Coordinates of C-alpha atoms and ligand atoms in Angstrom, one line a residue:
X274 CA -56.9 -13.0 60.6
X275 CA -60.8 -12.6 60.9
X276 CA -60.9 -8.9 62.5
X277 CA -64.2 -7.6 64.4
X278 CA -64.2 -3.8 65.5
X279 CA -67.1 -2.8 67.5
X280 CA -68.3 0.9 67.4
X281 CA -69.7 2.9 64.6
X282 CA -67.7 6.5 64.9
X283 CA -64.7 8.2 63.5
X284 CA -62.6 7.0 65.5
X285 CA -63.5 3.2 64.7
X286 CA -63.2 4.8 60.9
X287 CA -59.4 5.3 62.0
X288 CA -59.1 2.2 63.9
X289 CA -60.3 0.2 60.8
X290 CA -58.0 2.2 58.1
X291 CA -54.9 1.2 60.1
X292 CA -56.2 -2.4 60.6
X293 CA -56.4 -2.8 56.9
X294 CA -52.9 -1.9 56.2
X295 CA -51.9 -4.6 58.0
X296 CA -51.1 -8.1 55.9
X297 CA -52.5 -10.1 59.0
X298 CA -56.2 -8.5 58.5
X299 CA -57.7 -10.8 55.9
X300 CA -61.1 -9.7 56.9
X301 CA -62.6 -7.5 58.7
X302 CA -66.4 -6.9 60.2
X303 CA -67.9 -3.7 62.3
X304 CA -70.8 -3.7 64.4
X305 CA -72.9 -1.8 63.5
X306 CA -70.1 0.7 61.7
X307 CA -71.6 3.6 59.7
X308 CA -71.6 4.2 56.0
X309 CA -68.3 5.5 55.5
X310 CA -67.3 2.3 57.3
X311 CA -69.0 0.0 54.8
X312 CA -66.8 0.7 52.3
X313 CA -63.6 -0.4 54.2
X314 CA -65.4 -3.2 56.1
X315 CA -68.7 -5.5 56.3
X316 CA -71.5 -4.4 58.5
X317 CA -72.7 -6.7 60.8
X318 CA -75.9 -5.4 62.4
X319 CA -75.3 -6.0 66.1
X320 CA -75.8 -3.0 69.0
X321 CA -72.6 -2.4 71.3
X322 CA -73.7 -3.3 74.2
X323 CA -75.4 -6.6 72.9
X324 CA -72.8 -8.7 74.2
X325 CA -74.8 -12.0 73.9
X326 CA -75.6 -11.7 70.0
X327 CA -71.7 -9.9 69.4
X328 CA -70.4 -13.4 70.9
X329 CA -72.1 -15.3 69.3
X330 CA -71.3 -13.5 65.8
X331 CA -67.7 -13.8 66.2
X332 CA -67.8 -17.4 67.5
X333 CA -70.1 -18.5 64.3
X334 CA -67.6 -16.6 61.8
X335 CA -64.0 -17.7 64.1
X336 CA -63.0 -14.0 64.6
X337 CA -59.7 -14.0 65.7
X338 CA -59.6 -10.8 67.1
X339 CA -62.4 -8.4 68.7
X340 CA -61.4 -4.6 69.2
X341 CA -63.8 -3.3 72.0
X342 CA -63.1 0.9 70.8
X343 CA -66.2 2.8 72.8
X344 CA -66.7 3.2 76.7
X345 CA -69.7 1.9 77.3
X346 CA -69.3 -1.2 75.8
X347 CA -65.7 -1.9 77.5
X348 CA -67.4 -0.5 80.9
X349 CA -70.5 -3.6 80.7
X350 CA -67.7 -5.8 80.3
X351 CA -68.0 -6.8 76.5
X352 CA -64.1 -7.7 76.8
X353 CA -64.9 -10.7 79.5
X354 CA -67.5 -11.7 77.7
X355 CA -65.5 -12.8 74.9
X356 CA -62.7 -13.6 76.9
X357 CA -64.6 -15.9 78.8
X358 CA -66.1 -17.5 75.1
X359 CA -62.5 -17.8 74.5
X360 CA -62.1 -15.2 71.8
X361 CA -58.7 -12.8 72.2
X362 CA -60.4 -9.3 72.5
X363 CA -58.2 -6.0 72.5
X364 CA -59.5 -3.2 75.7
X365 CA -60.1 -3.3 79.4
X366 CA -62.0 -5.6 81.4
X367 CA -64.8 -4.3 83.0
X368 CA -63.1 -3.7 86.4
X369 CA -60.9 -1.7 84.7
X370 CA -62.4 0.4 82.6
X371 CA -64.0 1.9 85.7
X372 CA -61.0 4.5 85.4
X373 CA -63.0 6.0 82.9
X374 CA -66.6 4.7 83.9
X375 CA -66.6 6.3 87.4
X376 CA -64.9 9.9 88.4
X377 CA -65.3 8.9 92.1
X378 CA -63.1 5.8 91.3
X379 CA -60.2 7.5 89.2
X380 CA -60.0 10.5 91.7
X381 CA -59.5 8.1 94.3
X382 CA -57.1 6.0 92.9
X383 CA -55.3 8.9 92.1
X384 CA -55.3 10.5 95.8
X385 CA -54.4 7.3 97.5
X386 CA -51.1 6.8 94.6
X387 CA -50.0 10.1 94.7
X388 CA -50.8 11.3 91.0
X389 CA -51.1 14.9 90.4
X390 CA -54.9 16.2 89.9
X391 CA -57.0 18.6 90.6
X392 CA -58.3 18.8 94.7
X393 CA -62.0 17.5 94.9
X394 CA -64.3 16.4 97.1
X395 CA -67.1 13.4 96.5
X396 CA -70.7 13.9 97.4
X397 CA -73.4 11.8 97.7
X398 CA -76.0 14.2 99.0
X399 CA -77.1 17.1 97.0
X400 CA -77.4 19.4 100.2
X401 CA -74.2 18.8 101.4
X402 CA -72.5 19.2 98.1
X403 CA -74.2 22.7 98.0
X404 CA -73.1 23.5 101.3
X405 CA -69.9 22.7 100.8
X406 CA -69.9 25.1 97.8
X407 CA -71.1 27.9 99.4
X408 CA -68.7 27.2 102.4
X409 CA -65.9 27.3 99.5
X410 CA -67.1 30.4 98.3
X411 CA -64.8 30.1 95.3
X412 CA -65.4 30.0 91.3
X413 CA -65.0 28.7 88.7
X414 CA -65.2 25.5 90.3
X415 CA -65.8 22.2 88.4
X416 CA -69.0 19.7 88.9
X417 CA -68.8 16.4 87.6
X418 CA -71.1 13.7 87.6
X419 CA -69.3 10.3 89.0
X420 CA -70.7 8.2 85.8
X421 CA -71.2 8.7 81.7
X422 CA -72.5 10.8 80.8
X423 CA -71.8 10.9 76.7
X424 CA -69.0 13.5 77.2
X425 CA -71.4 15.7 79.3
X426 CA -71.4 15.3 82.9
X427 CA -68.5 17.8 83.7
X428 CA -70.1 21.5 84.1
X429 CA -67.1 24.3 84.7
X430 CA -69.9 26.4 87.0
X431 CA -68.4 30.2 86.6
X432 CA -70.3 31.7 89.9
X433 CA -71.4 29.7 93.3
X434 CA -75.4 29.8 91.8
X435 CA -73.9 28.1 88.6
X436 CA -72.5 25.1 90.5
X437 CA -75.5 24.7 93.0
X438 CA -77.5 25.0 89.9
X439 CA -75.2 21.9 88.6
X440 CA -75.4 20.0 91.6
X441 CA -79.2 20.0 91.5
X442 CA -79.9 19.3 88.0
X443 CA -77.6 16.4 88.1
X444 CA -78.3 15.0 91.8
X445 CA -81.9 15.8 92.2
X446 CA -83.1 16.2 88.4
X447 CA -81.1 13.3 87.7
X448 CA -80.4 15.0 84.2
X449 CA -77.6 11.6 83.6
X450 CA -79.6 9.1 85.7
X451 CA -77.9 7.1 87.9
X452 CA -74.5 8.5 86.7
X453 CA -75.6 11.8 88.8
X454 CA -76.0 9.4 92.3
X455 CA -72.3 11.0 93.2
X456 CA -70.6 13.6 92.0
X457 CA -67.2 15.3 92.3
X458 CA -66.5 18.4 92.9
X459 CA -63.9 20.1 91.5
X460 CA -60.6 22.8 92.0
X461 CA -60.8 24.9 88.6
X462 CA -57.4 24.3 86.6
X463 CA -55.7 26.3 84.0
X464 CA -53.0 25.3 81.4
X465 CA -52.9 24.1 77.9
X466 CA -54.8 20.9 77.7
X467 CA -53.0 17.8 76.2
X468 CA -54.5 14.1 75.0
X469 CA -52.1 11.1 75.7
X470 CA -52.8 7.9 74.4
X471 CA -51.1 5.4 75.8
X472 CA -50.5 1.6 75.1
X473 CA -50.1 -0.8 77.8
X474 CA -50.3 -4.5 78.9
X475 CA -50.4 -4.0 82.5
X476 CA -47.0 -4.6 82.7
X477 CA -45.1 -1.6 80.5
X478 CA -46.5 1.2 79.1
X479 CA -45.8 3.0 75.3
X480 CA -47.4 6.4 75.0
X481 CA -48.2 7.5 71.4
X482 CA -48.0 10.7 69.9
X483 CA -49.2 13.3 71.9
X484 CA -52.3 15.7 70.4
X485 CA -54.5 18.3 71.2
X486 CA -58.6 18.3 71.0
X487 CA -60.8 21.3 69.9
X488 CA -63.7 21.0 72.6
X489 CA -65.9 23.6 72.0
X490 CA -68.1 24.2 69.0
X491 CA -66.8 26.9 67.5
X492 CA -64.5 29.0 66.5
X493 CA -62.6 30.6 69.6
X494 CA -63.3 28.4 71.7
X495 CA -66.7 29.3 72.3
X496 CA -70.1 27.4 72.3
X497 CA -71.0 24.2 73.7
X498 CA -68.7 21.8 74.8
X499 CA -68.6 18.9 71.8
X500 CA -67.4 15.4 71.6
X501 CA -64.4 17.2 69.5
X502 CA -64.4 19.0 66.7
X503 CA -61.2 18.9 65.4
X504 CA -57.6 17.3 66.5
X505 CA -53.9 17.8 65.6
X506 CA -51.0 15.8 66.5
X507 CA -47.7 16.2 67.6
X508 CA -49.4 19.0 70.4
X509 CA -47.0 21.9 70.2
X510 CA -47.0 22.0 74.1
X511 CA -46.3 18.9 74.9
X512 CA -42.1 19.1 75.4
X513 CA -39.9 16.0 75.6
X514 CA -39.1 17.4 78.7
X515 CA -43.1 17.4 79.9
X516 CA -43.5 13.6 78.2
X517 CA -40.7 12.4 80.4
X518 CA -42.1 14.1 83.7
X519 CA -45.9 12.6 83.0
X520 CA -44.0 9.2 82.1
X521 CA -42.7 9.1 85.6
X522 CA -45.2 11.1 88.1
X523 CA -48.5 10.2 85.9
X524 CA -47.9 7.1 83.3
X525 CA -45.8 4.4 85.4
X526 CA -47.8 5.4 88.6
X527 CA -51.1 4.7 86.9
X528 CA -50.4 1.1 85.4
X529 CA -48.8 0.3 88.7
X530 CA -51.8 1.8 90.7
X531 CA -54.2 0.0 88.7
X532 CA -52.0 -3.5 89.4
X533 CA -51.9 -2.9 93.2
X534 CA -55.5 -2.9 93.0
X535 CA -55.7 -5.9 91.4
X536 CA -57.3 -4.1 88.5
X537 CA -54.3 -4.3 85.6
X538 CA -55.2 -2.3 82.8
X539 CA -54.6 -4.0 78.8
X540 CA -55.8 -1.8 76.1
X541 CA -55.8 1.6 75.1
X542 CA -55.4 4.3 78.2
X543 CA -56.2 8.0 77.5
X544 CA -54.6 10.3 79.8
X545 CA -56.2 13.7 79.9
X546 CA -53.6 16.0 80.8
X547 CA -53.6 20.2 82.0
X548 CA -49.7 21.7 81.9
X549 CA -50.6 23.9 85.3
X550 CA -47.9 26.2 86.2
X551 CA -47.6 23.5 89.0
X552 CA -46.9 20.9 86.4
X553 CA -48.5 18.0 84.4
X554 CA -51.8 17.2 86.1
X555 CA -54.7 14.2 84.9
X556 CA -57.8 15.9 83.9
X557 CA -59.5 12.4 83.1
X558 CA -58.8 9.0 82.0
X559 CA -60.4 7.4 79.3
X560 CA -60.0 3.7 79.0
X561 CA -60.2 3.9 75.3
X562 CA -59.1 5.9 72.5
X563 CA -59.7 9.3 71.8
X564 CA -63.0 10.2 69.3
X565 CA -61.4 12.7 67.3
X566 CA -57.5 12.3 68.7
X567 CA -57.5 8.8 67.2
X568 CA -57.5 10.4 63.8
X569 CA -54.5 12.4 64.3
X570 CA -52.7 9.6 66.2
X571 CA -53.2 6.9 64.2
X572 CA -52.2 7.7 60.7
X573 CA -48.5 8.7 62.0
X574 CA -48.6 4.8 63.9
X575 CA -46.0 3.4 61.4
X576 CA -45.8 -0.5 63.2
X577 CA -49.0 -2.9 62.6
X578 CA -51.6 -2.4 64.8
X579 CA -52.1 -5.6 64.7
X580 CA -49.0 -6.3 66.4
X581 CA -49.6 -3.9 69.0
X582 CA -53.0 -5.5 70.0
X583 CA -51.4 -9.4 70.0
X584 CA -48.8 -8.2 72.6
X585 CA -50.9 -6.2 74.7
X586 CA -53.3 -9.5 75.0
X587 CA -50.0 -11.6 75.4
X588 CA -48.8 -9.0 77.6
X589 CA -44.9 -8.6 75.5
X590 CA -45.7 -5.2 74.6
X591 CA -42.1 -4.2 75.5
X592 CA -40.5 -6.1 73.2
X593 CA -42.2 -4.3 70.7
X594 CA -40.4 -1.2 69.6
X595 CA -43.4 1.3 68.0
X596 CA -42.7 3.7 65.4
X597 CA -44.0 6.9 64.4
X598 CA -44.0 9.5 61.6
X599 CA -42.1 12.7 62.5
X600 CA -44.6 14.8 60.8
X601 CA -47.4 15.8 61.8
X602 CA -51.8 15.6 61.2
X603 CA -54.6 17.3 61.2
X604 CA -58.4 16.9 61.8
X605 CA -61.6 18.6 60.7
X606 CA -64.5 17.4 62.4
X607 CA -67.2 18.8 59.6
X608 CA -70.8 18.8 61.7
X609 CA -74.6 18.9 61.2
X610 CA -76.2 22.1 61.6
X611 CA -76.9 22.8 65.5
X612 CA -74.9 19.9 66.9
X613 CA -74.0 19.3 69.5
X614 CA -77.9 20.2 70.8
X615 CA -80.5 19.5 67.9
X616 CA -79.7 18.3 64.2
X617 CA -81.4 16.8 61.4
X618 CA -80.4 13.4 59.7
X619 CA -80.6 12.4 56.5
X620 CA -79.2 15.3 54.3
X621 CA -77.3 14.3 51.0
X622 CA -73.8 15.2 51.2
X623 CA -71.4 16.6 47.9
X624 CA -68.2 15.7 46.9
X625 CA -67.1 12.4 48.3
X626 CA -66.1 9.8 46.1
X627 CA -67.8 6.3 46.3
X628 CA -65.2 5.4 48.7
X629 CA -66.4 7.9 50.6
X630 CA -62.9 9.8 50.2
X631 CA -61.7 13.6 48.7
X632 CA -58.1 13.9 47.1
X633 CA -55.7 15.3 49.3
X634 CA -57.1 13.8 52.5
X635 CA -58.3 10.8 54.5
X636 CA -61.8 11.2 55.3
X637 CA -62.9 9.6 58.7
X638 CA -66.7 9.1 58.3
X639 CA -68.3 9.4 62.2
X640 CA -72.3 9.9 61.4
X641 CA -72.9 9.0 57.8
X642 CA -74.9 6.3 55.9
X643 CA -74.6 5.5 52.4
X644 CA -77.6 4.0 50.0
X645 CA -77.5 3.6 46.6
X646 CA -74.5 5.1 46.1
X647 CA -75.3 8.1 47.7
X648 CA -73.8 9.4 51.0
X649 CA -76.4 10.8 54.2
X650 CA -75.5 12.4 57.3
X651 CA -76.9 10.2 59.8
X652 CA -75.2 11.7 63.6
X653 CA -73.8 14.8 65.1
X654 CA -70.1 14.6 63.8
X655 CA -70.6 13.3 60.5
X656 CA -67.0 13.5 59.1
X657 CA -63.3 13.8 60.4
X658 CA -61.4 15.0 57.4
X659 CA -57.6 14.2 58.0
X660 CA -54.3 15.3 56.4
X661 CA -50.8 14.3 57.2
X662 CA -47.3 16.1 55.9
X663 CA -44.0 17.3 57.6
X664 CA -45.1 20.4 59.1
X665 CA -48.5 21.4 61.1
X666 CA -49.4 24.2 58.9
X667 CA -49.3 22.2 56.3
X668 CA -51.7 19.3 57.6
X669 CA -54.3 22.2 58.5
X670 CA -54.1 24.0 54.7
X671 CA -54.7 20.2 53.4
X672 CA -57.3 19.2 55.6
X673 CA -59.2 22.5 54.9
X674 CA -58.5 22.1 51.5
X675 CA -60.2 18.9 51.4
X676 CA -63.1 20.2 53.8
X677 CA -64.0 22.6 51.1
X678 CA -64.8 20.2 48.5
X679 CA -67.1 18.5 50.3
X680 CA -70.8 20.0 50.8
X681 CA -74.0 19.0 52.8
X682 CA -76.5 21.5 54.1
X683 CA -76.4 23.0 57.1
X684 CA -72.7 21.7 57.8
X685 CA -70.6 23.4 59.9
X686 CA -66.7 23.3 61.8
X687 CA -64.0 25.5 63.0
X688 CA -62.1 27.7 61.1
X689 CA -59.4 27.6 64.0
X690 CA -58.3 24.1 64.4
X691 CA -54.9 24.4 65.4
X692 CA -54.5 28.4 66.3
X693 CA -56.1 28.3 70.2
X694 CA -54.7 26.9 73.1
Ligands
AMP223 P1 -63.8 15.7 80.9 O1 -65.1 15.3 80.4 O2 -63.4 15.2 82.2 O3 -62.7 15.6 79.8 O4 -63.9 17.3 81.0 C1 -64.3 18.1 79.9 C2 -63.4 19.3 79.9 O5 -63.7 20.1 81.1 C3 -61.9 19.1 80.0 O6 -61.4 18.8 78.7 C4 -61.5 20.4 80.5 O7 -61.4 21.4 79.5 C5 -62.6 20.8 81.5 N1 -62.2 20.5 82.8 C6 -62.4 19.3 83.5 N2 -61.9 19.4 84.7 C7 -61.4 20.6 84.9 C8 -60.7 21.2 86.0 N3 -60.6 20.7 87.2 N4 -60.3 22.5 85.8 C9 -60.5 23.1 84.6 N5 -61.1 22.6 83.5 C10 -61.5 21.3 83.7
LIG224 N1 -62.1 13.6 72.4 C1 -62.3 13.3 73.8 C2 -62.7 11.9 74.1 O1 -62.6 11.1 73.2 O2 -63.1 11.7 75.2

């Protein structure tokens, strides 16, 4: 099979390591991919959200199957467009990858089905939205903006200034655009936080391995908040006992919410979850997967992922029994100097190999570019460095280990991935 994967992070890094394993994948392409990519895959030289040219690519070269891995692409409907060229594509279609593309939309599916979340209210108007915080009187209290916002639009305000402060920079400086014309705002939860990915045809739903993101930039949880900076997998408080509650009051409820709104989901669903001390509650959905939990996730996927993403499009996902490793992984998201605010590109990086690998590890290359043999930082995240074994402790030594021996200047990650809650 002629594969296309479209993105260009870690996490399409991850996607495309697992594709290769599989005997099916006799080629595979990645628009526009990165330069850690290049090594596993060919670059094609296409933006994401160029659905015309990306169509016409994998018509002209009979791609047989198109993975749609980043939001915004799978939110401007790049799935239907290659559905309706007749190509199989593996993600949402636009109508529902609005679970992820619009807060407003996800909170209120999840009122009107009965899913446990946080209490909000949606505003429209900046004035009432700041009335109605001062009328709360309560903090910390949460301020999203309804659209994307590249991982930013949620601000946890600590005071009531804060979160009028939020509402105005997002409604009236429009500091997200138009995804600031609503917002939500937001009961403040506490609890361990927990990523489920979860795949589903619309018709039954297979969570994976649970695993736990590293938000903030650095170590104790302090700093900005980040794309991710680091990932393990199983997460230590996710419980059989917890999996089976969010698989009946969270999971089920949400493919079948989705379907009674004639919106039935097919892909990838991320369930971001809080453990409240008044149980599992959805934090956010993300209608793809996870950029950095993909790199824990998928090297324990034991099944072809090929597999997976044929019956999810031929909706027979449960007759596919998907297996894991017991163990568990690590990720080390190594970063340029001042992400996430200001960085510089283009620095030569030490110690990867000219696949762009260490010993010891799998390196996941997110913002990199490679020339003449030579490896570059080229983004914010420029490497997830992953390691698998039995235990936890032992991914983390591994994946430090291998962090170590790679160099670039002004590189920087946690020291704690793993250790906080
Ligand atoms: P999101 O972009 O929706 O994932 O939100 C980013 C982060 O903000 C989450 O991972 C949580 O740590 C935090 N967050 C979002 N909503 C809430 C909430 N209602 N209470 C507490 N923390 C929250
Ligand atoms: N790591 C969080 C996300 O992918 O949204």
């Amino acid at each position: 099979m002629k594969i296309l994967m479209i993105g260009s992070g870690g996490r399409e890094h991850a996607l495309i390591k697992k594709l290769l394993e599989s005997p099916k994948c006799t080629k595979l392409y990645c628009a526009p991919g990165n330069g850690g990519i290049s090594r596993d895959a060919e670059l094609v030289d296409i933006g994401v959200m160029d659905k015309e040219n990306m169509v016409k690519f994998a018509k002209d070269n009979a791609i047989d199957l198109v993975f749609v891995a980043p939001d915004d692409p799978l939110a401007d409907g790049m799935v239907d467009a290659m559905q309706e060229a007749g190509i199989r594509a593996f993600g949402p279609n636009a109508n529902a990858a609005i679970i992820e593309a619009s807060k407003v939309f996800s909170k209120n599916l999840m009122k009107k089905y009965g899913i446990p979340t946080a209490k909000y209210e949606v505003f429209s108007d900046a004035q009432k939205a700041i009335d109605y915080i001062k009328s709360e009187n309560t903090a910390p209290v949460v301020v999203k903006a309804d659209g994307l916002a590249l991982g930013k639009g949620v601000i946890i305000a600590q005071t009531v200034d804060e979160a009028i402060d939020a509402v105005k920079e997002i409604m009236e400086d429009k500091k997200f655009g138009d995804s600031g014309n609503n917002i939500v705002i937001e009961e403040f939860l506490t609890g361990p936080e927990v990523s489920v990915l979860a795949f589903t045809d619309g018709k039954c739903v297979k969570p994976m391995v649970s695993s736990k993101d590293h938000k903030r930039a650095f170590d104790n949880d302090e700093g900005l908040n980040t794309g991710g900076m680091g990932t393990i997998s199983p997460n230590p408080y996710y419980t059989d006992e917890i999996a089976k509650e969010c698989m009946d009051t969270i999971f089920i409820p949400t493919i079948e919410a989705m379907n009674k709104e004639g919106r039935p989901f097919k892909g990838c669903l991320y369930f971001g979850l809080m453990l409240t001390p008044n149980g599992p509650k959805v934090i956010e959905y993300n209608a793809r997967f996870g950029d950095p939990e993909a790199q824990v996730v998928l090297p324990r996927l034991k099944t072809d992922l090929v597999d997976i993403c044929e019956a999810v499009i031929d909706e027979k996902l449960s007759d596919l029994d998907i297996e894991w490793d017991n163990g568990a992984a690590a990720c080390v998201v190594m970063a340029s100097g001042g992400y996430p605010v200001s960085y510089k590109k283009g620095i030569e990086m030490f110690g990867l190999d000219d696949k762009g690998g260490v010993d010891g590890a799998i390196v996941y290359h997110a913002g990199t570019k490679y020339e003449n043999g030579k490896f570059y930082t080229n983004g914010g995240r420029v490497l997830g460095v992953t390691a698998t074994a039995d235990t936890l402790d032992e991914a983390l030594k591994k994946a430090y280990a291998a962090v170590e021996k790679i160099s670039f200047e002004g590189a920087h990650y946690r020291h704690d991935i793993g250790k906080t809650k």
